[in-house]
Coordinates of C-alpha atoms in Angstrom, one line a residue:
X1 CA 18.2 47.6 4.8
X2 CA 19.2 45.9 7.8
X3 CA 19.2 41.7 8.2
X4 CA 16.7 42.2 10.7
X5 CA 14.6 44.1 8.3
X6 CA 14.5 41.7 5.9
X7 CA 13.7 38.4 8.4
X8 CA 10.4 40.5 8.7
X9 CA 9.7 40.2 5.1
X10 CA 6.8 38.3 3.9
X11 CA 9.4 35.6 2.0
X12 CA 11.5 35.7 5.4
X13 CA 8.8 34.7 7.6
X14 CA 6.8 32.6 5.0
X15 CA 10.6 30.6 4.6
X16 CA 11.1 30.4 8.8
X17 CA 7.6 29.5 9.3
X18 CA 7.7 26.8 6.6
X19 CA 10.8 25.3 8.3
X20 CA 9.7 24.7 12.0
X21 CA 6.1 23.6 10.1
X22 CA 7.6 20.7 8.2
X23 CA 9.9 19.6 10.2
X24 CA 7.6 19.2 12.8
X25 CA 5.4 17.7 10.6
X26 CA 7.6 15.1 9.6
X27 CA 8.7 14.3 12.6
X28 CA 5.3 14.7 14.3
X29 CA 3.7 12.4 12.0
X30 CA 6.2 9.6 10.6
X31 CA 7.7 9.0 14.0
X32 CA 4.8 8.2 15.9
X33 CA 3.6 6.4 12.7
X34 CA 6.3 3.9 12.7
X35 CA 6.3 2.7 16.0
X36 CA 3.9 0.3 15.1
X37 CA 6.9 -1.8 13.8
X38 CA 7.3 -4.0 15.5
X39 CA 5.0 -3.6 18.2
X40 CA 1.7 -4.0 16.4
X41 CA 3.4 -7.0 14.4
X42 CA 0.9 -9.5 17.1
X43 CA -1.8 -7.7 15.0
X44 CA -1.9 -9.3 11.9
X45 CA -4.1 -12.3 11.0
X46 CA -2.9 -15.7 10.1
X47 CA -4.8 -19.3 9.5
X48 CA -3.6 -22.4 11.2
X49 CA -4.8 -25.6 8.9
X50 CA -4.4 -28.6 10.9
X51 CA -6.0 -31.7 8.2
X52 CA -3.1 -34.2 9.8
X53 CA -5.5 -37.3 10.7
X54 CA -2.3 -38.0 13.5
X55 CA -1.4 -36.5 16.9
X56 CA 1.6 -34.3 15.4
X57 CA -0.7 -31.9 13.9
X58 CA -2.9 -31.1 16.5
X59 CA 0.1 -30.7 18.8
X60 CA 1.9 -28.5 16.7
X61 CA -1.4 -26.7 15.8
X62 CA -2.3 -26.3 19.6
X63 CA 1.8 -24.8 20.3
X64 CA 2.0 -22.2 17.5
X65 CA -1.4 -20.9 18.5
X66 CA 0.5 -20.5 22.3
X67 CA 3.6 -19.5 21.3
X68 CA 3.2 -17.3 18.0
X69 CA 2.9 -13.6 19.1
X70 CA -0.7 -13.3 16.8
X71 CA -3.8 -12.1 18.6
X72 CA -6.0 -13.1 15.7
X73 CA -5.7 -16.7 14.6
X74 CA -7.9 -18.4 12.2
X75 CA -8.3 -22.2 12.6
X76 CA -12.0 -23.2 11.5
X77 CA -10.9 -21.8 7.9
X78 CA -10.1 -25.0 4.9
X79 CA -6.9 -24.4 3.4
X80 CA -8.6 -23.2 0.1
X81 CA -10.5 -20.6 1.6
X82 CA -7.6 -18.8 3.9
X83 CA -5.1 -19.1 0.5
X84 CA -7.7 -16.8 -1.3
X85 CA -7.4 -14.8 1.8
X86 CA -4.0 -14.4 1.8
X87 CA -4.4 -13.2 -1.9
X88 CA -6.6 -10.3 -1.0
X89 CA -4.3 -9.5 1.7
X90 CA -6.3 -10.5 4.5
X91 CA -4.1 -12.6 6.1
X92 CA -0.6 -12.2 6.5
X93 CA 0.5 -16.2 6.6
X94 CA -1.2 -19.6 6.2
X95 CA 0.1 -22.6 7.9
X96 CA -1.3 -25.8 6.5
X97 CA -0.5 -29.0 8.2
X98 CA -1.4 -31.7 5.6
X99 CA -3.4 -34.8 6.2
X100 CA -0.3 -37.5 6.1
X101 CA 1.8 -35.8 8.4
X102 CA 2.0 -37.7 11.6
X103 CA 2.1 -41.0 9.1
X104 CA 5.4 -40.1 7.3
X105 CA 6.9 -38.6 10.5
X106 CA 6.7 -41.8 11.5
X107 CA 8.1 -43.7 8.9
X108 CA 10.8 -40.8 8.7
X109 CA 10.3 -39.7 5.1
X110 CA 10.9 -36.4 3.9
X111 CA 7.5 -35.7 2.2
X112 CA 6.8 -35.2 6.1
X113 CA 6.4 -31.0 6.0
X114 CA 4.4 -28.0 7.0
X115 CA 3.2 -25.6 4.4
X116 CA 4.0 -22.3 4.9
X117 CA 2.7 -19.5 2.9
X118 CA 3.7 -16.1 2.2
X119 CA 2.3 -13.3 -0.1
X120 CA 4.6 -11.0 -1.2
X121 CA 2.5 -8.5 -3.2
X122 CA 1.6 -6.6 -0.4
X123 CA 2.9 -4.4 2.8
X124 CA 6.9 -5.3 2.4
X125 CA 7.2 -5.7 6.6
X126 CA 4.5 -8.5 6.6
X127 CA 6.5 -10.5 4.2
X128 CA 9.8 -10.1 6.0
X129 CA 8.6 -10.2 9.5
X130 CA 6.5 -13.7 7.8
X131 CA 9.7 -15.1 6.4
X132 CA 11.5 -14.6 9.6
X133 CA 8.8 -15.9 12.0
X134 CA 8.8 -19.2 9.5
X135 CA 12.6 -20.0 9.6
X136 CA 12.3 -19.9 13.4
X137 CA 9.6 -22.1 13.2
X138 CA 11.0 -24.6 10.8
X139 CA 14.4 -24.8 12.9
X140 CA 12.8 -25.4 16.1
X141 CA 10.4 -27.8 14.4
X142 CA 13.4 -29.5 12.7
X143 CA 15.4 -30.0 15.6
X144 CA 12.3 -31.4 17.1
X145 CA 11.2 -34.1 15.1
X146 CA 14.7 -35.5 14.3
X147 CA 15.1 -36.1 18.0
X148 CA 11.6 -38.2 18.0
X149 CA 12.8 -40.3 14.7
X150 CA 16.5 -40.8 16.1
X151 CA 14.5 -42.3 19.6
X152 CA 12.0 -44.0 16.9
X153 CA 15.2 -45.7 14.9
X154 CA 18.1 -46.0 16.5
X155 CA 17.1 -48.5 19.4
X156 CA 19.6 -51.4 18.0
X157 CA 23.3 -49.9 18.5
X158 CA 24.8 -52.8 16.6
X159 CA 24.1 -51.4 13.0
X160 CA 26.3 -52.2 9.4
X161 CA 28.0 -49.0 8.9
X162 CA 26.0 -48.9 5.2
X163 CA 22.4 -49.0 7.5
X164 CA 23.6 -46.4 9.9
X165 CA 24.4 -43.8 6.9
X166 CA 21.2 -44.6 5.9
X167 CA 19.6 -43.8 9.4
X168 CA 21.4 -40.7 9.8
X169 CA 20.2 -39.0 6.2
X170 CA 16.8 -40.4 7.9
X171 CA 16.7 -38.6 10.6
X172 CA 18.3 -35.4 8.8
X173 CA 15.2 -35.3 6.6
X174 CA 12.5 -36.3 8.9
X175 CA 10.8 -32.8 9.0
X176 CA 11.0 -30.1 5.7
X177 CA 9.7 -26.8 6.6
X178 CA 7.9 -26.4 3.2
X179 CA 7.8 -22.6 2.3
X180 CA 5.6 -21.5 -0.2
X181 CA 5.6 -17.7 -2.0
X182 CA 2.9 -16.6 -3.8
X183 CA 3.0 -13.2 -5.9
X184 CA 6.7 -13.2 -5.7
X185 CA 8.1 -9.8 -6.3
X186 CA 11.4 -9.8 -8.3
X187 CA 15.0 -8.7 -6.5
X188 CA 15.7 -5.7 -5.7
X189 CA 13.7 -2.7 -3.4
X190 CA 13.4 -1.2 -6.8
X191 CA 10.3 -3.1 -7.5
X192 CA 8.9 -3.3 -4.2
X193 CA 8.6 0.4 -3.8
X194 CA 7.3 1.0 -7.5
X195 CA 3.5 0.7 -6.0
X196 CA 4.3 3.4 -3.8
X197 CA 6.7 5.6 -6.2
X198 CA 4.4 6.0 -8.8
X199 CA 1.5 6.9 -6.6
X200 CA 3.8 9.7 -4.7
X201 CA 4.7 10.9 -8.1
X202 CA 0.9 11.6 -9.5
X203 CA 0.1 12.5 -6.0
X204 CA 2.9 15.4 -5.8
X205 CA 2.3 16.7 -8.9
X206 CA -1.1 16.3 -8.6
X207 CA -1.1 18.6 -5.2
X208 CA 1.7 21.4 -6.9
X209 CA -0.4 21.0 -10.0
X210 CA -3.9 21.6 -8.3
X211 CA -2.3 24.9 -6.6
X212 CA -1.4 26.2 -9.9
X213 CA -4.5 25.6 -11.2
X214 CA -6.8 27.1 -8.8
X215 CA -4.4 30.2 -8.6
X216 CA -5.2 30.5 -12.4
X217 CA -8.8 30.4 -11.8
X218 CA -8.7 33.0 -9.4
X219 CA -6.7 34.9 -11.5
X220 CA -8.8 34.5 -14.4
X221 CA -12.2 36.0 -12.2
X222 CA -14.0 38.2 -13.8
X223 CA -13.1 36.5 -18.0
X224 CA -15.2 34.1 -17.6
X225 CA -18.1 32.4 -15.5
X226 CA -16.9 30.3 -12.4
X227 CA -18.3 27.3 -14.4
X228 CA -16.8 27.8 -17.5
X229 CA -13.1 28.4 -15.2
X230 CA -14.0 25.1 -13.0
X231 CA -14.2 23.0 -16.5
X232 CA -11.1 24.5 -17.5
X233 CA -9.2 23.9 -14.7
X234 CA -10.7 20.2 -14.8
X235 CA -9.6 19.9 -18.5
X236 CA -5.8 21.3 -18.2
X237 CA -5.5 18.6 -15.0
X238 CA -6.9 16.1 -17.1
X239 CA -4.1 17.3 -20.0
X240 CA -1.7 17.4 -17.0
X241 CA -2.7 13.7 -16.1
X242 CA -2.5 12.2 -19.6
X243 CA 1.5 13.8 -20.3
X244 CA 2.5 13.1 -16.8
X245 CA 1.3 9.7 -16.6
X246 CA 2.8 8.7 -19.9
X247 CA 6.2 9.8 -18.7
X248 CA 6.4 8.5 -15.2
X249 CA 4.9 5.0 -16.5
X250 CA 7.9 5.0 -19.0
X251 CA 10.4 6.0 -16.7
X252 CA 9.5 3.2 -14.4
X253 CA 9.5 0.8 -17.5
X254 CA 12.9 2.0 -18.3
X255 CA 14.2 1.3 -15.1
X256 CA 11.6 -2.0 -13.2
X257 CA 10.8 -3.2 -16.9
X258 CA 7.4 -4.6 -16.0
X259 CA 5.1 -6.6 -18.3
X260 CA 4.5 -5.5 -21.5
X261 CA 1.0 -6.0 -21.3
X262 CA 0.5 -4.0 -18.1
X263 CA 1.7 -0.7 -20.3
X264 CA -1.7 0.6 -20.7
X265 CA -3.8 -0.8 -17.7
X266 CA -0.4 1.8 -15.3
X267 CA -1.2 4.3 -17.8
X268 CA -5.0 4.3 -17.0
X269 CA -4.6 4.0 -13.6
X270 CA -1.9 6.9 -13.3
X271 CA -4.2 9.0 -15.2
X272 CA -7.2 8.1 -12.6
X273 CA -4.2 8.7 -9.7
X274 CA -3.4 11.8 -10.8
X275 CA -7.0 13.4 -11.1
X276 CA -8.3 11.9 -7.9
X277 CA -5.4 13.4 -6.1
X278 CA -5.9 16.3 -8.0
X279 CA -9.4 17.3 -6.9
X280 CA -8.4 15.5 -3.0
X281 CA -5.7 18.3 -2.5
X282 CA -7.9 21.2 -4.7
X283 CA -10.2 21.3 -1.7
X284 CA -8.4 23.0 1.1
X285 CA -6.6 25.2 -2.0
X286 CA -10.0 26.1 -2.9
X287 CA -11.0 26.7 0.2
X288 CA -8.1 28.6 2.2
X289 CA -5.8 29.6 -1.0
X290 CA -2.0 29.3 -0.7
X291 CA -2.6 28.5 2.6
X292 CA -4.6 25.0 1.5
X293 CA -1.2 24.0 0.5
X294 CA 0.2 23.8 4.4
X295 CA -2.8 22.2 5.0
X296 CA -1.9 19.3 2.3
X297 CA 1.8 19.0 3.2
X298 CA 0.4 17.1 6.8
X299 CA -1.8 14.9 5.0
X300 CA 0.7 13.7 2.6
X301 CA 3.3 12.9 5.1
X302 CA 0.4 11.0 6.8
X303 CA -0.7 9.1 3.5
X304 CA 3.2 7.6 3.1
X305 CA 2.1 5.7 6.3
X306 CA -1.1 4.8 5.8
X307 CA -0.9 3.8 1.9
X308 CA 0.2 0.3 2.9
X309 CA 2.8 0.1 0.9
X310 CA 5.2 -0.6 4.4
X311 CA 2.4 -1.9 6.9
X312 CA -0.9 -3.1 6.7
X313 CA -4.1 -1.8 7.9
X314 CA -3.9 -4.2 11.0
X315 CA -0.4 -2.6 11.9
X316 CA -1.8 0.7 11.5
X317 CA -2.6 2.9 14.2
X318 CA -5.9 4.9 14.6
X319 CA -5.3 8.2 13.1
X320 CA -3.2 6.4 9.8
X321 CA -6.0 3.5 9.6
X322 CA -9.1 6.0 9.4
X323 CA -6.7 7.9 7.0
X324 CA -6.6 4.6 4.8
X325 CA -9.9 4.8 3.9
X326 CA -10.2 7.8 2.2
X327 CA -7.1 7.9 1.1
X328 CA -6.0 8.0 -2.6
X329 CA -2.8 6.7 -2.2
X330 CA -3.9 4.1 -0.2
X331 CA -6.0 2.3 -2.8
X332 CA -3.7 3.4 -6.0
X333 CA -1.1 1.5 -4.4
X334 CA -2.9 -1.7 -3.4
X335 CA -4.2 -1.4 -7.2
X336 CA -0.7 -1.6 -8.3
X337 CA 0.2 -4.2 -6.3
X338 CA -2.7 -6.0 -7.6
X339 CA -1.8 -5.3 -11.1
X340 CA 2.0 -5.4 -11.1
X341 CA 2.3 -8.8 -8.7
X342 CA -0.8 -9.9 -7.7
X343 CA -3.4 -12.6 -8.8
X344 CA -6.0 -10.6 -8.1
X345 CA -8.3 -8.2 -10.1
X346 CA -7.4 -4.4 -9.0
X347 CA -10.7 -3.6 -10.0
X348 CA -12.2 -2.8 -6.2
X349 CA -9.4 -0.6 -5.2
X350 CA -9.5 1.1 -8.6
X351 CA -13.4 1.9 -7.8
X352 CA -12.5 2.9 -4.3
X353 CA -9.9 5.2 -6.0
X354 CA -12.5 6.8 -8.3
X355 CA -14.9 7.6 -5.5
X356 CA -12.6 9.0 -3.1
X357 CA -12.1 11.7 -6.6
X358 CA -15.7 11.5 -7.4
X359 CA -17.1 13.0 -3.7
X360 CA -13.6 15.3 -4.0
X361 CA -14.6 16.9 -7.1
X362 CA -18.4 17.3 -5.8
X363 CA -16.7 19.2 -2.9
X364 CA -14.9 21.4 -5.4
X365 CA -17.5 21.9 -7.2
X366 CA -20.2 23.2 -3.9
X367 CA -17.1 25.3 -3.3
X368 CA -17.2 27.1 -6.5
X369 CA -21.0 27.1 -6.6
X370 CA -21.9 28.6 -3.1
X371 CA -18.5 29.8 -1.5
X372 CA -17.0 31.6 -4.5
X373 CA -18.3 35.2 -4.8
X374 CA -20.1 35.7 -8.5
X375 CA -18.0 38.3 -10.5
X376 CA -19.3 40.2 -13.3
X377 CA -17.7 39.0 -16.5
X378 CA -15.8 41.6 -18.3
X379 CA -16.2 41.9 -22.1
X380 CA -13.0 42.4 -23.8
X381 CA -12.5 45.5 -26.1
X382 CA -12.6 42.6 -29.1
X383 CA -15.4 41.3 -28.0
X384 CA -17.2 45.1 -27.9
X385 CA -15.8 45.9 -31.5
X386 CA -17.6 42.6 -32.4
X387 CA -20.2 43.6 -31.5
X388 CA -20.7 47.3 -32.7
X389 CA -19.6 45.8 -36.5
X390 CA -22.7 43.6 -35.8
X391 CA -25.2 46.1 -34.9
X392 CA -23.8 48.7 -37.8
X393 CA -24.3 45.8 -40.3

């Protein structure tokens, strides 16, 4: 057999095809995705909170709104309402300028600061594009307002040496850049990335799983009715689910060591990641066969992006945003963001989750009901010598 020969093998060709498919893909799909960093960073929404009964604030509030590269500012938002905001996620920073501002800049005291805050159970660029944004702010503002208190305090020249000590650490201290983080997420990328690890990991197995599976049920055609085949493939995912979950939840306790507590809340939502996933990718497999399973790899590589474990929907460009939302990964892992770090109930996303796999398993199961040719169901030989004792007794 010669090598040319055997490129034109099914395997050969299946293996070349695969290649140039994937890394196409890839390419195709996670480049293009990630140019929204930085460019769509102007995107995301923030609150400015100017209380300060002085002219400071509502100078400072009227220059960040010029000079801060956000398209979407809130202002006529209390402070209360744009923190619970920034809980949910839907703002990225709050700036709260409180009501004795302009009074201790003045008097040069260092209670004289800006609340800045961050939420850091969320997309991982928002907080670190946040925190950068807010140390440029605070320097500039810093550097500001000491020149205003050194003009304020220094007009006699003739000072004791003890006073002018004093007036210097005055003027140091006349402006804190007061940054608050809410939902911090311990050290270490580890933890960051286990919202979006253990949703890949139901997800894949999920997708190789729900090949398996529907190749055993149309292997199995013909010993039973495509009902009774549909509930089993249902019940050895769910099996699948329960094992699989147990393990990957343990592994990432093992290794991130969450909260005791959380232990069985993961495990339920694992279980719920892997069969909504499960049923998603068992469409196209039930529809096109093996070949479903090209059809997945795409949408997987998209769902990295659009999850929102690395940018936010307001990052997002139009093909990965619409993917959002009805994706699975996308509300597993703002779930376990919610669970894991946040203050907030998981509860919607974990609803969102379950319909996404709802509608996914009514699909499946039109599929099987009006796509899926009826085949006769053959009576083992068993079965027949059953029934012949029967009729003879």
């Amino acid at each position: 057999m010669k090598f040319t020969a055997f490129l034109k093998t099914r395997g050969a060709t299946a293996a070349i095809f695969m290649g140039i498919f994937y890394a196409v893909a890839m390419l195709g799909i996670f480049l293009p995705g990630y140019t929204a960093i930085p460019g769509n960073v102007d995107k995301l929404p923030i609150a400015i909170i100017n209380d300060d009964a002085g002219k400071n604030g509502a100078m400072i509030a009227e220059n960040l709104q010029e000079n801060l590269p956000f398209k979407e500012i809130e202002t006529d938002i209390t402070n209360k309402q744009a923190l619970k905001d920034l809980e949910h996620n839907d703002l990225a920073l709050v700036v709260h300028i409180p009501k004795t501002f302009s009074e201790n800049i003045q008097k040069g005291e260092a209670s004289s600061s800006i609340n800045f805050t961050i939420n850091e159970a969320g997309a991982t660029v928002v907080s670190s594009t946040m925190n950068a944004i807010v140390t440029e702010i605070n320097s500039q503002l810093s550097t500001q307002f000491s020149q205003q208190t050194a003009q304020g305090v220094l007009m006699n020249f003739n000072v004791p040496e003890k006073q002018a000590a004093e007036l210097a650490e005055k003027i140091e201290k006349s402006y804190v850049g007061n940054v608050v983080t809410i939902n911090e997420i311990p050290d270490g990328m580890n933890h960051n990335m286990l919202p979006m690890f253990l949703t890949m990991a139901g997800y894949v197995g999920a997708m190789i799983g729900a090949m398996q599976l529907v190749g055993a049920f149309r292997a199995s055609r013909g010993k039973a009715s495509k009902t009774r085949l549909f509930t089993y493939v249902q019940m050895a995912a769910l099996l699948i689910a329960v094992v699989s979950s147990i393990i990957a939840v343990g592994v990432a306790y093992l290794i991130d060591k969450p909260s005791g507590d959380l232990f069985f809340g993961i495990v339920g939502q694992q279980i719920l990641n892997y069969m909504v996933c499960f049923n998603f990718t068992a469409i196209l497999i039930f529809l096109f066969g093996e070949g479903g399973m090209i059809l997945n790899l795409p949408i997987l590589l998209m769902q990295t992006i659009a999850n929102g474990a690395t940018i936010t929907r307001d990052m997002m460009h139009s093909p990965y945003e619409w993917m959002s939302h009805i994706s699975p990964m996308y509300y597993s892992v703002q779930a376990y963001f919610a669970n894991l770090f946040g203050s907030i109930s998981p509860s919607p996303y974990i609803w969102s989750m379950a319909l996404v796999g709802a509608v996914a398993m009514l699909i499946n199961m039109a599929i099987v009901a009006f796509l899926q040719k009826p085949m006769p169901v053959q009576v083992s030989e068993t079965e027949v010598e059953k029934k012949a004792a029967e009729i003879t007794a």
